[in-house]
Amino acid sequence: ADTTDVEGLKKACETQLKRKGIDVGAFVVDNQRAYFKTGAREDILAAKKKRPGCTMYVLSDPNAKSELRLMKAVKDEGMPTLKNPFVHGNLFLILTVEFPERLDPEAQNKLQALLPPPLNVPKVSGDEEEHFVTDLDPVVSYNS
């Protein structure tokens, strides 16, 4: 590209080039031009070479912290989609459960005496559906 406007180049990488399917990982700016580089951040940094008068800008990886976004979910058991009600989204669970590390039998008996009897006694008839909870990225789920 024939520009050295760094902010304009960053914006072009995030919008125009990404729309065309070009995943730019970095760009190098010298006095007259900018050169785009594709690849993973680690690969680009490992292959860099010093050149006088050039500056390399490495773009942040949007998926770098995706493992921190994982949530518990039941796949394909959420709300139906607007355009096709037979296709269901994912059901994400937000649970906060704190259990003690251990509970001796005497404390268990005291706790059971304080609590009311169970409201529902599970009955197994064989007609139940079984669903499994998995770790899913809500961003990836929303985009699919």
Short mmCIF file of C-alpha atoms in Angstrom, two decimals:
data_model
loop_
_atom_site.label_atom_id
_atom_site.label_comp_id
_atom_site.label_asym_id
_atom_site.label_seq_id
_atom_site.Cartn_x
_atom_site.Cartn_y
_atom_site.Cartn_z
CA ALA A 1 0.00 0.00 0.00
CA ASP A 2 1.20 3.51 -0.73
CA THR A 3 0.51 5.00 2.68
CA THR A 4 2.29 5.28 5.98
CA ASP A 5 -0.77 6.27 8.06
CA VAL A 6 -0.57 3.65 10.83
CA GLU A 7 -4.11 4.17 12.17
CA GLY A 8 -5.54 3.97 8.64
CA LEU A 9 -3.60 0.76 8.00
CA LYS A 10 -4.87 -0.80 11.26
CA LYS A 11 -8.44 0.08 10.31
CA ALA A 12 -7.95 -1.37 6.82
CA CYS A 13 -6.67 -4.63 8.31
CA GLU A 14 -9.66 -4.91 10.65
CA THR A 15 -12.34 -4.01 8.09
CA GLN A 16 -11.56 -4.05 4.37
CA LEU A 17 -8.98 -6.84 4.26
CA LYS A 18 -10.84 -9.04 6.76
CA ARG A 19 -14.01 -8.76 4.66
CA LYS A 20 -12.04 -10.05 1.67
CA GLY A 21 -10.85 -13.04 3.71
CA ILE A 22 -7.30 -11.74 4.15
CA ASP A 23 -6.20 -12.28 7.74
CA VAL A 24 -3.36 -9.82 8.30
CA GLY A 25 -1.17 -10.52 11.32
CA ALA A 26 1.23 -7.58 10.97
CA PHE A 27 2.36 -4.84 8.65
CA VAL A 28 5.72 -3.17 8.07
CA VAL A 29 5.97 0.54 7.31
CA ASP A 30 9.03 2.08 5.69
CA ASN A 31 9.37 5.65 4.44
CA GLN A 32 7.03 5.32 1.44
CA ARG A 33 5.06 2.06 1.66
CA ALA A 34 3.39 -0.49 3.90
CA TYR A 35 3.82 -4.26 3.51
CA PHE A 36 1.22 -6.64 4.93
CA LYS A 37 2.12 -10.00 6.48
CA THR A 38 -0.23 -12.90 7.14
CA GLY A 39 0.24 -15.61 9.71
CA ALA A 40 0.13 -16.23 13.42
CA ARG A 41 1.65 -13.67 15.77
CA GLU A 42 4.35 -16.10 16.96
CA ASP A 43 5.37 -17.02 13.40
CA ILE A 44 5.64 -13.38 12.35
CA LEU A 45 7.73 -12.45 15.37
CA ALA A 46 9.99 -15.47 14.85
CA ALA A 47 10.61 -14.56 11.19
CA LYS A 48 11.21 -10.83 11.67
CA LYS A 49 14.45 -9.29 10.41
CA LYS A 50 15.83 -5.87 11.28
CA ARG A 51 15.72 -3.39 8.44
CA PRO A 52 16.84 0.21 8.85
CA GLY A 53 14.03 2.74 8.48
CA CYS A 54 11.24 0.16 8.90
CA THR A 55 8.78 -0.33 11.74
CA MET A 56 6.73 -3.49 12.23
CA TYR A 57 3.24 -3.31 13.74
CA VAL A 58 1.87 -6.63 15.00
CA LEU A 59 -1.90 -6.76 15.31
CA SER A 60 -3.53 -8.35 18.32
CA ASP A 61 -5.04 -11.78 17.82
CA PRO A 62 -8.81 -11.63 18.52
CA ASN A 63 -8.83 -15.32 19.44
CA ALA A 64 -5.81 -15.16 21.75
CA LYS A 65 -7.91 -15.13 24.91
CA SER A 66 -10.80 -17.25 23.64
CA GLU A 67 -10.11 -19.94 26.25
CA LEU A 68 -10.97 -17.36 28.93
CA ARG A 69 -14.44 -16.88 27.39
CA LEU A 70 -15.51 -20.52 27.66
CA MET A 71 -18.83 -21.17 29.38
CA LYS A 72 -20.81 -24.29 30.22
CA ALA A 73 -23.46 -24.98 27.61
CA VAL A 74 -25.86 -27.63 26.34
CA LYS A 75 -25.38 -27.75 22.58
CA ASP A 76 -28.45 -27.27 20.34
CA GLU A 77 -30.91 -27.04 23.26
CA GLY A 78 -31.39 -23.26 23.40
CA MET A 79 -33.96 -20.97 21.81
CA PRO A 80 -35.11 -21.64 18.24
CA THR A 81 -33.64 -19.38 15.59
CA LEU A 82 -35.76 -16.62 14.06
CA LYS A 83 -35.54 -17.73 10.43
CA ASN A 84 -35.82 -21.47 11.05
CA PRO A 85 -37.66 -22.52 14.23
CA PHE A 86 -36.47 -26.12 13.82
CA VAL A 87 -32.84 -25.06 14.37
CA HIS A 88 -31.99 -24.34 18.00
CA GLY A 89 -29.15 -22.34 19.48
CA ASN A 90 -27.02 -23.34 22.45
CA LEU A 91 -28.27 -23.15 26.03
CA PHE A 92 -25.60 -21.40 28.11
CA LEU A 93 -25.52 -22.04 31.85
CA ILE A 94 -24.32 -19.52 34.39
CA LEU A 95 -23.82 -21.43 37.61
CA THR A 96 -22.27 -20.36 40.86
CA VAL A 97 -22.11 -23.33 43.20
CA GLU A 98 -19.78 -23.46 46.17
CA PHE A 99 -19.37 -26.79 47.88
CA PRO A 100 -17.36 -27.42 51.03
CA GLU A 101 -14.12 -29.34 50.59
CA ARG A 102 -15.39 -32.02 52.97
CA LEU A 103 -18.37 -32.55 55.24
CA ASP A 104 -18.23 -35.11 58.02
CA PRO A 105 -21.22 -37.48 58.52
CA GLU A 106 -22.36 -35.73 61.72
CA ALA A 107 -22.60 -32.37 59.91
CA GLN A 108 -24.43 -34.08 57.02
CA ASN A 109 -27.06 -35.46 59.42
CA LYS A 110 -27.52 -32.05 61.09
CA LEU A 111 -27.86 -30.33 57.73
CA GLN A 112 -30.39 -32.91 56.54
CA ALA A 113 -32.43 -32.38 59.74
CA LEU A 114 -32.54 -28.60 59.10
CA LEU A 115 -33.62 -28.86 55.46
CA PRO A 116 -37.16 -29.72 54.35
CA PRO A 117 -37.73 -33.03 52.58
CA PRO A 118 -36.99 -33.07 48.83
CA LEU A 119 -39.77 -31.60 46.69
CA ASN A 120 -39.18 -33.89 43.76
CA VAL A 121 -38.12 -37.48 44.01
CA PRO A 122 -36.60 -38.46 40.66
CA LYS A 123 -38.50 -41.20 38.88
CA VAL A 124 -36.71 -43.01 36.09
CA SER A 125 -39.11 -44.23 33.42
CA GLY A 126 -36.70 -44.75 30.55
CA ASP A 127 -38.30 -41.96 28.43
CA GLU A 128 -35.88 -39.29 29.63
CA GLU A 129 -33.63 -37.39 27.28
CA GLU A 130 -29.97 -37.20 28.19
CA HIS A 131 -28.01 -34.01 27.51
CA PHE A 132 -24.36 -33.29 28.14
CA VAL A 133 -22.76 -30.04 29.24
CA THR A 134 -19.71 -28.94 27.26
CA ASP A 135 -17.42 -25.91 27.19
CA LEU A 136 -18.32 -23.51 24.35
CA ASP A 137 -17.15 -20.06 23.35
CA PRO A 138 -20.21 -17.75 23.30
CA VAL A 139 -18.64 -15.53 20.62
CA VAL A 140 -18.13 -18.48 18.27
CA SER A 141 -21.65 -19.75 19.06
CA TYR A 142 -23.18 -16.35 18.30
CA ASN A 143 -21.31 -16.05 14.98
CA SER A 144 -22.31 -19.53 13.75
#
